[in-house]
Coordinates of C-alpha atoms in Angstrom, one line a residue:
M34 CA 37.9 -4.8 -23.1
F35 CA 39.0 -4.5 -26.7
K36 CA 42.1 -2.6 -25.8
D37 CA 43.7 -5.2 -23.6
R38 CA 45.1 -8.1 -25.7
K39 CA 45.1 -10.3 -22.6
N40 CA 41.2 -10.3 -22.8
F41 CA 41.1 -11.5 -26.4
S42 CA 41.2 -15.2 -25.7
R43 CA 38.6 -14.8 -22.9
M44 CA 36.1 -13.5 -25.4
V45 CA 36.2 -16.7 -27.4
D46 CA 33.6 -19.4 -27.1
P47 CA 35.2 -22.0 -24.8
L48 CA 33.7 -24.8 -26.8
L49 CA 36.2 -24.0 -29.6
Q50 CA 38.9 -25.3 -27.3
G51 CA 41.5 -23.0 -28.8
Q52 CA 40.8 -24.3 -32.3
Y53 CA 40.3 -21.0 -34.2
P54 CA 42.5 -18.8 -36.4
S55 CA 44.1 -15.9 -34.4
R56 CA 43.7 -13.6 -37.4
G57 CA 40.0 -14.4 -37.6
L58 CA 39.7 -13.6 -33.9
Y59 CA 41.4 -10.2 -34.3
Q60 CA 39.3 -9.4 -37.3
A61 CA 36.0 -10.3 -35.5
L62 CA 37.1 -8.3 -32.5
A63 CA 37.9 -5.3 -34.8
I64 CA 34.4 -5.5 -36.3
A65 CA 32.9 -5.7 -32.8
A66 CA 34.9 -2.7 -31.6
M67 CA 33.7 -0.7 -34.6
C68 CA 30.1 -1.6 -33.8
V69 CA 30.3 -0.2 -30.2
Q70 CA 31.9 3.1 -31.0
E71 CA 30.5 5.8 -28.7
Q72 CA 29.7 8.1 -31.6
P73 CA 26.9 6.6 -33.8
T74 CA 28.4 8.2 -36.9
M75 CA 31.6 6.2 -36.3
R76 CA 29.8 2.9 -36.4
P77 CA 29.7 0.9 -39.7
A78 CA 26.5 0.3 -41.5
I79 CA 24.9 -3.1 -40.7
S80 CA 25.2 -4.2 -44.3
D81 CA 29.0 -3.7 -44.0
V82 CA 29.1 -5.6 -40.8
V83 CA 27.1 -8.5 -42.3
M84 CA 29.4 -8.5 -45.3
A85 CA 32.5 -8.6 -43.1
L86 CA 31.2 -11.4 -40.9
N87 CA 30.2 -13.4 -44.0
Y88 CA 33.7 -12.9 -45.3
L89 CA 35.2 -14.2 -42.1
A90 CA 32.8 -17.2 -42.0
S91 CA 33.8 -18.1 -45.6
Q92 CA 37.5 -18.3 -44.8
N93 CA 39.0 -21.8 -44.8
Y94 CA 40.5 -22.9 -41.5
D95 CA 43.1 -25.6 -41.2
P96 CA 43.7 -26.3 -37.5
Q97 CA 47.1 -27.9 -38.3
T98 CA 48.5 -24.6 -39.6
H99 CA 46.5 -22.0 -37.5
L100 CA 46.6 -22.9 -33.9
A101 CA 45.5 -20.2 -31.4
Q102 CA 46.2 -20.1 -27.7
G103 CA 43.4 -21.5 -25.5
P104 CA 41.7 -19.5 -22.7
C105 CA 44.8 -19.9 -20.4
G106 CA 47.3 -18.6 -23.0
S107 CA 47.4 -15.2 -24.7
P108 CA 47.0 -14.8 -28.4
S109 CA 50.1 -14.0 -30.4
R110 CA 50.9 -10.5 -31.5
T111 CA 50.6 -11.3 -35.2
G112 CA 47.8 -9.4 -36.6
A113 CA 47.0 -7.7 -33.3
K114 CA 46.1 -4.0 -33.5
R115 CA 47.4 -1.2 -31.5
D116 CA 44.9 0.9 -29.6
N117 CA 45.2 3.9 -31.8
D118 CA 44.9 1.9 -35.1
K119 CA 41.6 2.1 -36.9
A120 CA 40.3 -0.9 -38.8
Q121 CA 38.0 -0.5 -41.8
I122 CA 35.7 -2.9 -43.6
A123 CA 36.8 -3.3 -47.3
S124 CA 34.4 -3.6 -50.2
D125 CA 35.0 -7.4 -50.3
G126 CA 34.0 -7.7 -46.6
S127 CA 37.5 -8.2 -45.3
V128 CA 38.8 -6.1 -42.4
R129 CA 41.6 -3.8 -43.3
D130 CA 44.2 -2.8 -40.6

């Protein structure tokens, strides 16, 4: 599910009606993908996950400048990760590509 970019917009709460930053979506999905790694040793510590999610929640969002595609469209490739790229949670809570 995390490997197919076509599924990204289907994972978003429909009540957002396409009003979310694409970069925030990609970062949240990167965090989720790290949390469901098959090998437990590859998963981040919960404190790192909380810090990363707090960082995402603290980011300002201006819907006039950050329009995402709704459920019928596909998200732009900007900020999208390739399947073999590995994201990491930085010390400030941000997700690093």
